[in-house]
């Protein structure tokens, strides 16, 4: 008997959206202990379908047909009260964007403990201990102090792990995970996957796993569903779908999967550095929350130095929480580094301010790790994209024209211009962020997990776009990613970071195939789907 | 009058505004006088016809030439602190204390040559010349008897005893909770047998007029002295059960309201304009609509309760047609007249509006200038107005309360109570001077008649109403008002009839 | 944080001084002076009397000397002497303070708790009958003049029903002590405190409601629901907490006025508090008292602004303040 | 813009509000033509109850003046006082608060100390003192009200901005090269709008009522008919002629209601999350 059964689910979108239905005639079953992976196009309705199971569709989005049966119970008709009992305890969910999904004003420990409280589990002081334990299990370093942190004080991957801890807290019957590892480095990712696997074995937990990472799919999936524009185009066991895809879309997807050894190791011409970073340091000191408690001190960036040359792409990989985003934010002066110099065109922007800084910044753009919170909720996409350009003096019509072009290049419909950020899927928002960064024709882009929420075919499209710009416009890029395959594909050099410091730096091929440090090696070992890659390679 | 007095009980009275202090020798505003009337006494009292009766003085004599006043004091009178009251206290009070700190007394005392105290219970005032009104000044608000033993040789204004006033009156000061109430208790050593009848008096400070009405309605207070509640509320309260109302008790003060006219300003220096304005005012309407029909329409500079009032002055009644005619003959051509309202509550504001409307209707442009009390004082003192509301007390005698308004010698900038209009008529000056010093009341009456006729035809002010300030009280409270001072004379004779 | 607070306190001292000078000049710019007012109440006065008064009050001195004298006292916390009331200002204020604090404090707590509660209730059922009723009531409360409400309340509960005393601070002459006194004062407090509180209740309610509606659509609320957290808890812990910032601002503003008293309410209900004292002092140009009240209430405003700022940081850890 | 209108129109409450406000404004403009005689003219005996006399549907006041004429003429002043003082208060308060909250540090310090300067004097008392100094003409009444009402706006806006300025979308806008002014105007303030709108609609009511309290204390402009004046004047006769305060009270209530409904509609129409119902 299946634990969850979805029949002909139709979810209607409000007027003015991409299409009429976010999901159409979606049907599948989930047995206890089964791991079902949903892959597919960004914006194809994966998140909406998952939300529907939880009864948590956004305002204006409604299920209009079909049935969802959980444990013999029709879910769609349940009252909010009845749903309350199911949520968290029987079915739990990890949402796609962890920053906006966490309460900004509540310490993460409390947010986890709340799950127990909501369902009347455990005594109050034990809840905290359990929360601590959970944070440890998901691999958060120094959980004692992390438990007291606010979401904004955590790195993207750390937040994501908080979400995971929350969802696993009560060991639910079904776990719905919506791209839960987009911000996790591969070792941490492996650890999380192992955790899920354990729960499945011990508790018979069933999992719906939405992801773009075929490596992960290959490693964990029992069955796979492929979605495109709201419909399921193919489904079957993991082997069937991954190795013997039937539908052309699935085949196209699989062809687009980046390979580890895809980079061209052609000898780089000598280039002039455009950005040189010398001795960057940043330490966060955060009150402990108690009046006289010891403050939490995080050495987020320690003595980071490197040079970025014109037309070069440097990948930054490494442990989640190792300071990658912080480096990016220091370079753009969104936060002020404690020490160090950031030389751009011979000027130190680490000690600049005012108009001068604004002028310099034009050539230095960033793609934010959390796309949703970096978009003004009250601005339409058209404004978000064009206002930068307009403020630098470009005529409005020209800016709009360019914005439309860029949207097309990142695979979005021009109709997106008139919508607000909350009306998009996670991947779509990320693409808006990319388009925004490209609007100003920067010479340097700092891309923080810029393609993590994109399905592989769109990812490929975007990466091609970036590569094209790189050659055409001599664009330099700092590409922060946890996906080593992506790094392999577009980076010239790779920096490996751990605990705020650079542990290894070198040409991509060297780092990925002949690393100097154990840490890098452990990363490489943890890359998911290596067997599958081999299998694919054998197959053709 | 109302049967045999019964002893005991508490009297709850409204007081408004809260007095700045209770030492009536230093401060003479209305509320101070009201409370002080229970604590302090003077030599005499005055009945509704302003005839003197004894208080601290048992008997008195005025010499033929009107220059020597001899008072025999009551024996066995003690101050609240137990010290006896003697002629020395009288001399100290009149000659020293009040001469120094009581502005009205200072002027009156100019007529006094010397004060003698042949024995402990006799006081003799020697006047420089006869001064008709002199016998009318021995009331507690004007001539309170102040304990010499406490004040002699001290800085009067800063004497700590000012906070615990001590007099000879029927009630002793007990407690003053600022902002809430003043509590007086019966003086057990009072020299009049069986008096006072009530045990204690509470003066309640309730700043809002409507709340004062509520206080009466809910039985928190039993006596509403004149002016405690808005006039609009009077009929309603009056019609309540067990409620009595009287407009007596103001005879001595004779409050008369008028509009100052700034005679320095054009076109107000034109008598025709003034006459036109006088006839334009519908005072009957004001009386009925704003004062509940209480009081009287004024006929001239004297209130009808004041001595030497003449009822045959030239006609100044409401006649808009005549007013228009006069105006058209006058030098007025469209100037805006600034009318300064009196900041004493709603009635006065409405009145200003009514006057404005009256004048507008005969074709005079008027702008009301609002202000608060201090602003009003300042503006009137500085003569910064065209028309200004006011009302003043007459103290029973034109020489005390009326002449100050019309004498040119008094037309100095810097005070709102002198001849603010800047009325200059040498003849009137002279007649006022003479009339004050005449020994015979008949001569004085004749002189004041001429004065009244003259002033009314000059119209230096626009006389409005003799104000009626009704005292409202529960009918089982007997005798709250039985002198020309009303509640300001203390509750010596008040008693409360217990419910049967 | 400690440094921030200390810095602010030091600055507050200077501002207070500046405000004092400003206030001093301001009220001296108003026409009339206390001598004239006092003389005016007596209904008659001659120049000598006025001159005497002015000399006694020190008003004959040039303004800058008066100011200097006042400031010298003020920095030593000597607020001067009220000639009108014949009492040191500090004593006068201390006398009135308990009544005012009781009234404004109770009204503050009442309105804050009631307003936030009503706002939460209304936003939880947006568009329902409950919401409509609460919103309409709130509208009524703040669109109706305070004195009108006050008078009506006195009329209904005091005159008609006779349940509550309509004015005053306690029953005069009843001689209650201990609990009886407390109960008596409490009874007197009901009408003025509710009247004063109603207006602010309405404000808090509207602000809370609007803010809650805004927050309730954010994603983390969805997360909380996904955890199976009860609606009530979500409202309180997640939505309300995030919606509290503007409410805190307003509460800080109201709290700052806690010493300034409530002029109209105190007047209508004959509440012997600071507000009335101040109003009367303004009318009587009792400079020392006006300045004293402004001084104390100014200090309170500064203090509560500081507390508000500290609350901001506590409520929203993302806020950083430097100063 | 068109889009905004469509959304606004769909909000029934907002439309009703707009209609009421339009009526009030029309009355204010048309009053001198409908009631050409002065509203101060005493036309009948005082305290005539409503609906008892032809031609005086709302009766007369304490001096026998036509209440209906008063209401019509009063609309102008009350609206003017309410709206202008609110606009002025917003015009001062919003920029001050926004700059203080956005720049924090020294600017914040300076601006907030400046605000405190005005805030420390109890607002009602300040209004009274100001009006005692200056002649209470309509202009000064408005100015006085505006002066005492802007500090709360400034503090509210500052609080919101303090919190919003650290959001990532603001950082993103900074990177886009937007000037501070643009960031404040286009990114921060729109997100701080709901409390500002609430406060603004409250302030209009408060201004109208403050004017009434002031004229009740004799500090209004007594030459101009306003609703506040009418309520203040009717206060003393509330027991005997309830309609005299009730009617202008209703007028204020309706106007405030209208402004609130409009505010709410505005709020909803400007909130992208509330729009596009799927019906
Ligand atoms: N505002 C802040 N306050 C305090 N600590 C912070 C803050 N921002 C980041 N940190 C801490 O600094 C460290 C580095 O964070 P950063 O965001 O740079 O990590 P990251 O390498 O980008 O990780 P991820 O891959 O998970 O995004 C983390 O431990 C994080 O908790
Ligand atoms: N509130 C909304 N209003 C209008 N359209 C919406 C809304 N939310 C989502 N959509 C649209 O619904 C479609 C499905 O979105 P969904 O979030 O399910 O995509 P997804 O498959 O999860 O994509 P991704 O991999 O990018 O997260 C998208 O086209 C999106 O634009
Ligand atoms: Mg999604
Ligand atoms: Mg990061």
PDB file of N, CA and C in Angstrom, chain A residues 393-454:
ATOM      1  N   UNK A 393      22.465  56.576 -16.102  1.00  0.00           N
ATOM      2  CA  UNK A 393      22.230  57.504 -17.199  1.00  0.00           C
ATOM      3  C   UNK A 393      21.734  56.909 -18.492  1.00  0.00           C
ATOM      4  N   UNK A 394      21.507  55.626 -18.532  1.00  0.00           N
ATOM      5  CA  UNK A 394      20.992  55.043 -19.765  1.00  0.00           C
ATOM      6  C   UNK A 394      19.500  55.374 -19.901  1.00  0.00           C
ATOM      7  N   UNK A 395      19.049  55.671 -21.110  1.00  0.00           N
ATOM      8  CA  UNK A 395      17.614  55.957 -21.282  1.00  0.00           C
ATOM      9  C   UNK A 395      16.786  54.734 -20.912  1.00  0.00           C
ATOM     10  N   UNK A 396      15.610  55.013 -20.441  1.00  0.00           N
ATOM     11  CA  UNK A 396      14.734  53.988 -19.945  1.00  0.00           C
ATOM     12  C   UNK A 396      14.413  52.905 -20.979  1.00  0.00           C
ATOM     13  N   UNK A 397      14.079  53.368 -22.186  1.00  0.00           N
ATOM     14  CA  UNK A 397      13.647  52.398 -23.199  1.00  0.00           C
ATOM     15  C   UNK A 397      14.791  51.449 -23.539  1.00  0.00           C
ATOM     16  N   UNK A 398      15.969  52.030 -23.601  1.00  0.00           N
ATOM     17  CA  UNK A 398      17.139  51.215 -23.924  1.00  0.00           C
ATOM     18  C   UNK A 398      17.362  50.161 -22.828  1.00  0.00           C
ATOM     19  N   UNK A 399      17.210  50.614 -21.586  1.00  0.00           N
ATOM     20  CA  UNK A 399      17.408  49.704 -20.462  1.00  0.00           C
ATOM     21  C   UNK A 399      16.376  48.585 -20.494  1.00  0.00           C
ATOM     22  N   UNK A 400      15.151  48.944 -20.801  1.00  0.00           N
ATOM     23  CA  UNK A 400      14.092  47.934 -20.858  1.00  0.00           C
ATOM     24  C   UNK A 400      14.392  46.917 -21.952  1.00  0.00           C
ATOM     25  N   UNK A 401      14.824  47.430 -23.044  1.00  0.00           N
ATOM     26  CA  UNK A 401      15.179  46.576 -24.176  1.00  0.00           C
ATOM     27  C   UNK A 401      16.228  45.545 -23.743  1.00  0.00           C
ATOM     28  N   UNK A 402      17.249  46.069 -23.102  1.00  0.00           N
ATOM     29  CA  UNK A 402      18.342  45.218 -22.680  1.00  0.00           C
ATOM     30  C   UNK A 402      17.868  44.180 -21.660  1.00  0.00           C
ATOM     31  N   UNK A 403      17.001  44.633 -20.756  1.00  0.00           N
ATOM     32  CA  UNK A 403      16.501  43.725 -19.724  1.00  0.00           C
ATOM     33  C   UNK A 403      15.740  42.573 -20.372  1.00  0.00           C
ATOM     34  N   UNK A 404      14.943  42.910 -21.355  1.00  0.00           N
ATOM     35  CA  UNK A 404      14.169  41.878 -22.021  1.00  0.00           C
ATOM     36  C   UNK A 404      15.095  40.868 -22.698  1.00  0.00           C
ATOM     37  N   UNK A 405      16.117  41.393 -23.338  1.00  0.00           N
ATOM     38  CA  UNK A 405      17.089  40.509 -23.996  1.00  0.00           C
ATOM     39  C   UNK A 405      17.723  39.565 -22.995  1.00  0.00           C
ATOM     40  N   UNK A 406      18.150  40.153 -21.889  1.00  0.00           N
ATOM     41  CA  UNK A 406      18.852  39.341 -20.896  1.00  0.00           C
ATOM     42  C   UNK A 406      17.936  38.276 -20.314  1.00  0.00           C
ATOM     43  N   UNK A 407      16.673  38.658 -20.088  1.00  0.00           N
ATOM     44  CA  UNK A 407      15.729  37.669 -19.570  1.00  0.00           C
ATOM     45  C   UNK A 407      15.657  36.492 -20.530  1.00  0.00           C
ATOM     46  N   UNK A 408      15.607  36.830 -21.808  1.00  0.00           N
ATOM     47  CA  UNK A 408      15.564  35.767 -22.806  1.00  0.00           C
ATOM     48  C   UNK A 408      16.806  34.891 -22.713  1.00  0.00           C
ATOM     49  N   UNK A 409      17.962  35.541 -22.548  1.00  0.00           N
ATOM     50  CA  UNK A 409      19.203  34.792 -22.497  1.00  0.00           C
ATOM     51  C   UNK A 409      19.260  33.849 -21.297  1.00  0.00           C
ATOM     52  N   UNK A 410      18.662  34.242 -20.177  1.00  0.00           N
ATOM     53  CA  UNK A 410      18.681  33.338 -19.023  1.00  0.00           C
ATOM     54  C   UNK A 410      17.468  32.422 -19.025  1.00  0.00           C
ATOM     55  N   UNK A 411      16.711  32.449 -20.104  1.00  0.00           N
ATOM     56  CA  UNK A 411      15.638  31.481 -20.257  1.00  0.00           C
ATOM     57  C   UNK A 411      14.324  31.877 -19.618  1.00  0.00           C
ATOM     58  N   UNK A 412      14.093  33.161 -19.484  1.00  0.00           N
ATOM     59  CA  UNK A 412      12.800  33.588 -18.946  1.00  0.00           C
ATOM     60  C   UNK A 412      12.011  34.305 -20.019  1.00  0.00           C
ATOM     61  N   UNK A 413      10.703  34.193 -19.891  1.00  0.00           N
ATOM     62  CA  UNK A 413       9.807  34.841 -20.821  1.00  0.00           C
ATOM     63  C   UNK A 413       9.792  36.341 -20.565  1.00  0.00           C
ATOM     64  N   UNK A 414       9.694  37.157 -21.598  1.00  0.00           N
ATOM     65  CA  UNK A 414       9.653  38.612 -21.369  1.00  0.00           C
ATOM     66  C   UNK A 414       8.459  39.034 -20.502  1.00  0.00           C
ATOM     67  N   UNK A 415       7.427  38.202 -20.459  1.00  0.00           N
ATOM     68  CA  UNK A 415       6.272  38.575 -19.639  1.00  0.00           C
ATOM     69  C   UNK A 415       6.652  38.663 -18.166  1.00  0.00           C
ATOM     70  N   UNK A 416       7.787  38.077 -17.813  1.00  0.00           N
ATOM     71  CA  UNK A 416       8.250  38.123 -16.437  1.00  0.00           C
ATOM     72  C   UNK A 416       8.492  39.553 -15.979  1.00  0.00           C
ATOM     73  N   UNK A 417       8.746  40.426 -16.927  1.00  0.00           N
ATOM     74  CA  UNK A 417       9.050  41.814 -16.590  1.00  0.00           C
ATOM     75  C   UNK A 417       8.015  42.450 -15.679  1.00  0.00           C
ATOM     76  N   UNK A 418       6.765  42.042 -15.865  1.00  0.00           N
ATOM     77  CA  UNK A 418       5.705  42.724 -15.130  1.00  0.00           C
ATOM     78  C   UNK A 418       5.322  42.047 -13.836  1.00  0.00           C
ATOM     79  N   UNK A 419       6.073  41.046 -13.445  1.00  0.00           N
ATOM     80  CA  UNK A 419       5.681  40.324 -12.237  1.00  0.00           C
ATOM     81  C   UNK A 419       6.564  40.682 -11.055  1.00  0.00           C
ATOM     82  N   UNK A 420       6.063  40.296  -9.894  1.00  0.00           N
ATOM     83  CA  UNK A 420       6.802  40.572  -8.661  1.00  0.00           C
ATOM     84  C   UNK A 420       7.599  39.328  -8.266  1.00  0.00           C
ATOM     85  N   UNK A 421       8.648  39.493  -7.508  1.00  0.00           N
ATOM     86  CA  UNK A 421       9.525  38.366  -7.176  1.00  0.00           C
ATOM     87  C   UNK A 421       8.798  37.142  -6.607  1.00  0.00           C
ATOM     88  N   UNK A 422       7.783  37.368  -5.795  1.00  0.00           N
ATOM     89  CA  UNK A 422       7.185  36.201  -5.151  1.00  0.00           C
ATOM     90  C   UNK A 422       6.395  35.346  -6.135  1.00  0.00           C
ATOM     91  N   UNK A 423       6.258  35.835  -7.334  1.00  0.00           N
ATOM     92  CA  UNK A 423       5.469  35.065  -8.295  1.00  0.00           C
ATOM     93  C   UNK A 423       6.324  34.132  -9.142  1.00  0.00           C
ATOM     94  N   UNK A 424       7.542  33.897  -8.690  1.00  0.00           N
ATOM     95  CA  UNK A 424       8.429  33.042  -9.473  1.00  0.00           C
ATOM     96  C   UNK A 424       8.856  31.812  -8.711  1.00  0.00           C
ATOM     97  N   UNK A 425       9.368  30.869  -9.453  1.00  0.00           N
ATOM     98  CA  UNK A 425       9.961  29.709  -8.792  1.00  0.00           C
ATOM     99  C   UNK A 425      11.388  30.048  -8.382  1.00  0.00           C
ATOM    100  N   UNK A 426      11.961  29.204  -7.540  1.00  0.00           N
ATOM    101  CA  UNK A 426      13.293  29.475  -7.027  1.00  0.00           C
ATOM    102  C   UNK A 426      14.316  29.679  -8.139  1.00  0.00           C
ATOM    103  N   UNK A 427      14.302  28.804  -9.085  1.00  0.00           N
ATOM    104  CA  UNK A 427      15.266  28.902 -10.165  1.00  0.00           C
ATOM    105  C   UNK A 427      15.049  30.147 -11.004  1.00  0.00           C
ATOM    106  N   UNK A 428      13.787  30.501 -11.153  1.00  0.00           N
ATOM    107  CA  UNK A 428      13.495  31.697 -11.941  1.00  0.00           C
ATOM    108  C   UNK A 428      14.029  32.944 -11.246  1.00  0.00           C
ATOM    109  N   UNK A 429      13.879  32.950  -9.940  1.00  0.00           N
ATOM    110  CA  UNK A 429      14.406  34.108  -9.199  1.00  0.00           C
ATOM    111  C   UNK A 429      15.915  34.193  -9.351  1.00  0.00           C
ATOM    112  N   UNK A 430      16.519  33.036  -9.298  1.00  0.00           N
ATOM    113  CA  UNK A 430      17.972  33.045  -9.426  1.00  0.00           C
ATOM    114  C   UNK A 430      18.383  33.622 -10.777  1.00  0.00           C
ATOM    115  N   UNK A 431      17.597  33.307 -11.772  1.00  0.00           N
ATOM    116  CA  UNK A 431      17.937  33.822 -13.095  1.00  0.00           C
ATOM    117  C   UNK A 431      17.720  35.326 -13.170  1.00  0.00           C
ATOM    118  N   UNK A 432      16.722  35.799 -12.444  1.00  0.00           N
ATOM    119  CA  UNK A 432      16.537  37.257 -12.397  1.00  0.00           C
ATOM    120  C   UNK A 432      17.771  37.904 -11.781  1.00  0.00           C
ATOM    121  N   UNK A 433      18.266  37.253 -10.738  1.00  0.00           N
ATOM    122  CA  UNK A 433      19.475  37.774 -10.089  1.00  0.00           C
ATOM    123  C   UNK A 433      20.651  37.799 -11.055  1.00  0.00           C
ATOM    124  N   UNK A 434      20.770  36.754 -11.849  1.00  0.00           N
ATOM    125  CA  UNK A 434      21.875  36.712 -12.818  1.00  0.00           C
ATOM    126  C   UNK A 434      21.715  37.825 -13.840  1.00  0.00           C
ATOM    127  N   UNK A 435      20.493  37.941 -14.326  1.00  0.00           N
ATOM    128  CA  UNK A 435      20.239  38.975 -15.321  1.00  0.00           C
ATOM    129  C   UNK A 435      20.551  40.348 -14.755  1.00  0.00           C
ATOM    130  N   UNK A 436      20.193  40.554 -13.511  1.00  0.00           N
ATOM    131  CA  UNK A 436      20.453  41.858 -12.912  1.00  0.00           C
ATOM    132  C   UNK A 436      21.953  42.153 -12.885  1.00  0.00           C
ATOM    133  N   UNK A 437      22.731  41.132 -12.516  1.00  0.00           N
ATOM    134  CA  UNK A 437      24.169  41.361 -12.428  1.00  0.00           C
ATOM    135  C   UNK A 437      24.751  41.681 -13.797  1.00  0.00           C
ATOM    136  N   UNK A 438      24.148  41.106 -14.825  1.00  0.00           N
ATOM    137  CA  UNK A 438      24.710  41.308 -16.158  1.00  0.00           C
ATOM    138  C   UNK A 438      24.283  42.633 -16.788  1.00  0.00           C
ATOM    139  N   UNK A 439      23.241  43.210 -16.232  1.00  0.00           N
ATOM    140  CA  UNK A 439      22.692  44.422 -16.824  1.00  0.00           C
ATOM    141  C   UNK A 439      23.726  45.531 -16.963  1.00  0.00           C
ATOM    142  N   UNK A 440      24.618  45.620 -15.995  1.00  0.00           N
ATOM    143  CA  UNK A 440      25.520  46.774 -15.979  1.00  0.00           C
ATOM    144  C   UNK A 440      26.802  46.530 -16.778  1.00  0.00           C
ATOM    145  N   UNK A 441      26.870  45.426 -17.511  1.00  0.00           N
ATOM    146  CA  UNK A 441      28.093  45.075 -18.232  1.00  0.00           C
ATOM    147  C   UNK A 441      29.319  45.176 -17.348  1.00  0.00           C
ATOM    148  N   UNK A 442      29.330  44.444 -16.255  1.00  0.00           N
ATOM    149  CA  UNK A 442      30.467  44.569 -15.346  1.00  0.00           C
ATOM    150  C   UNK A 442      31.692  43.896 -15.942  1.00  0.00           C
ATOM    151  N   UNK A 443      32.835  44.257 -15.405  1.00  0.00           N
ATOM    152  CA  UNK A 443      34.023  43.546 -15.862  1.00  0.00           C
ATOM    153  C   UNK A 443      34.354  42.400 -14.908  1.00  0.00           C
ATOM    154  N   UNK A 444      33.798  42.467 -13.716  1.00  0.00           N
ATOM    155  CA  UNK A 444      34.003  41.369 -12.778  1.00  0.00           C
ATOM    156  C   UNK A 444      32.656  40.967 -12.201  1.00  0.00           C
ATOM    157  N   UNK A 445      32.408  39.667 -12.156  1.00  0.00           N
ATOM    158  CA  UNK A 445      31.192  39.207 -11.510  1.00  0.00           C
ATOM    159  C   UNK A 445      31.558  38.273 -10.373  1.00  0.00           C
ATOM    160  N   UNK A 446      30.932  38.523  -9.258  1.00  0.00           N
ATOM    161  CA  UNK A 446      31.098  37.575  -8.162  1.00  0.00           C
ATOM    162  C   UNK A 446      29.803  36.787  -8.096  1.00  0.00           C
ATOM    163  N   UNK A 447      29.874  35.532  -8.452  1.00  0.00           N
ATOM    164  CA  UNK A 447      28.658  34.733  -8.536  1.00  0.00           C
ATOM    165  C   UNK A 447      28.640  33.762  -7.358  1.00  0.00           C
ATOM    166  N   UNK A 448      27.684  34.003  -6.473  1.00  0.00           N
ATOM    167  CA  UNK A 448      27.625  33.189  -5.261  1.00  0.00           C
ATOM    168  C   UNK A 448      26.578  32.100  -5.445  1.00  0.00           C
ATOM    169  N   UNK A 449      27.010  30.902  -5.690  1.00  0.00           N
ATOM    170  CA  UNK A 449      26.096  29.788  -5.958  1.00  0.00           C
ATOM    171  C   UNK A 449      25.058  30.195  -6.989  1.00  0.00           C
ATOM    172  N   UNK A 450      25.527  30.751  -8.098  1.00  0.00           N
ATOM    173  CA  UNK A 450      24.622  31.421  -9.024  1.00  0.00           C
ATOM    174  C   UNK A 450      23.749  30.468  -9.808  1.00  0.00           C
ATOM    175  N   UNK A 451      24.146  29.215  -9.928  1.00  0.00           N
ATOM    176  CA  UNK A 451      23.368  28.319 -10.783  1.00  0.00           C
ATOM    177  C   UNK A 451      22.849  27.123 -10.003  1.00  0.00           C
ATOM    178  N   UNK A 452      22.893  27.210  -8.692  1.00  0.00           N
ATOM    179  CA  UNK A 452      22.575  26.035  -7.879  1.00  0.00           C
ATOM    180  C   UNK A 452      21.110  25.637  -7.977  1.00  0.00           C
ATOM    181  N   UNK A 453      20.244  26.583  -8.328  1.00  0.00           N
ATOM    182  CA  UNK A 453      18.829  26.241  -8.344  1.00  0.00           C
ATOM    183  C   UNK A 453      18.335  25.991  -9.752  1.00  0.00           C
ATOM    184  N   UNK A 454      19.263  25.845 -10.686  1.00  0.00           N
ATOM    185  CA  UNK A 454      18.840  25.688 -12.076  1.00  0.00           C
ATOM    186  C   UNK A 454      18.962  24.232 -12.513  1.00  0.00           C
TER     187      UNK A 454
END
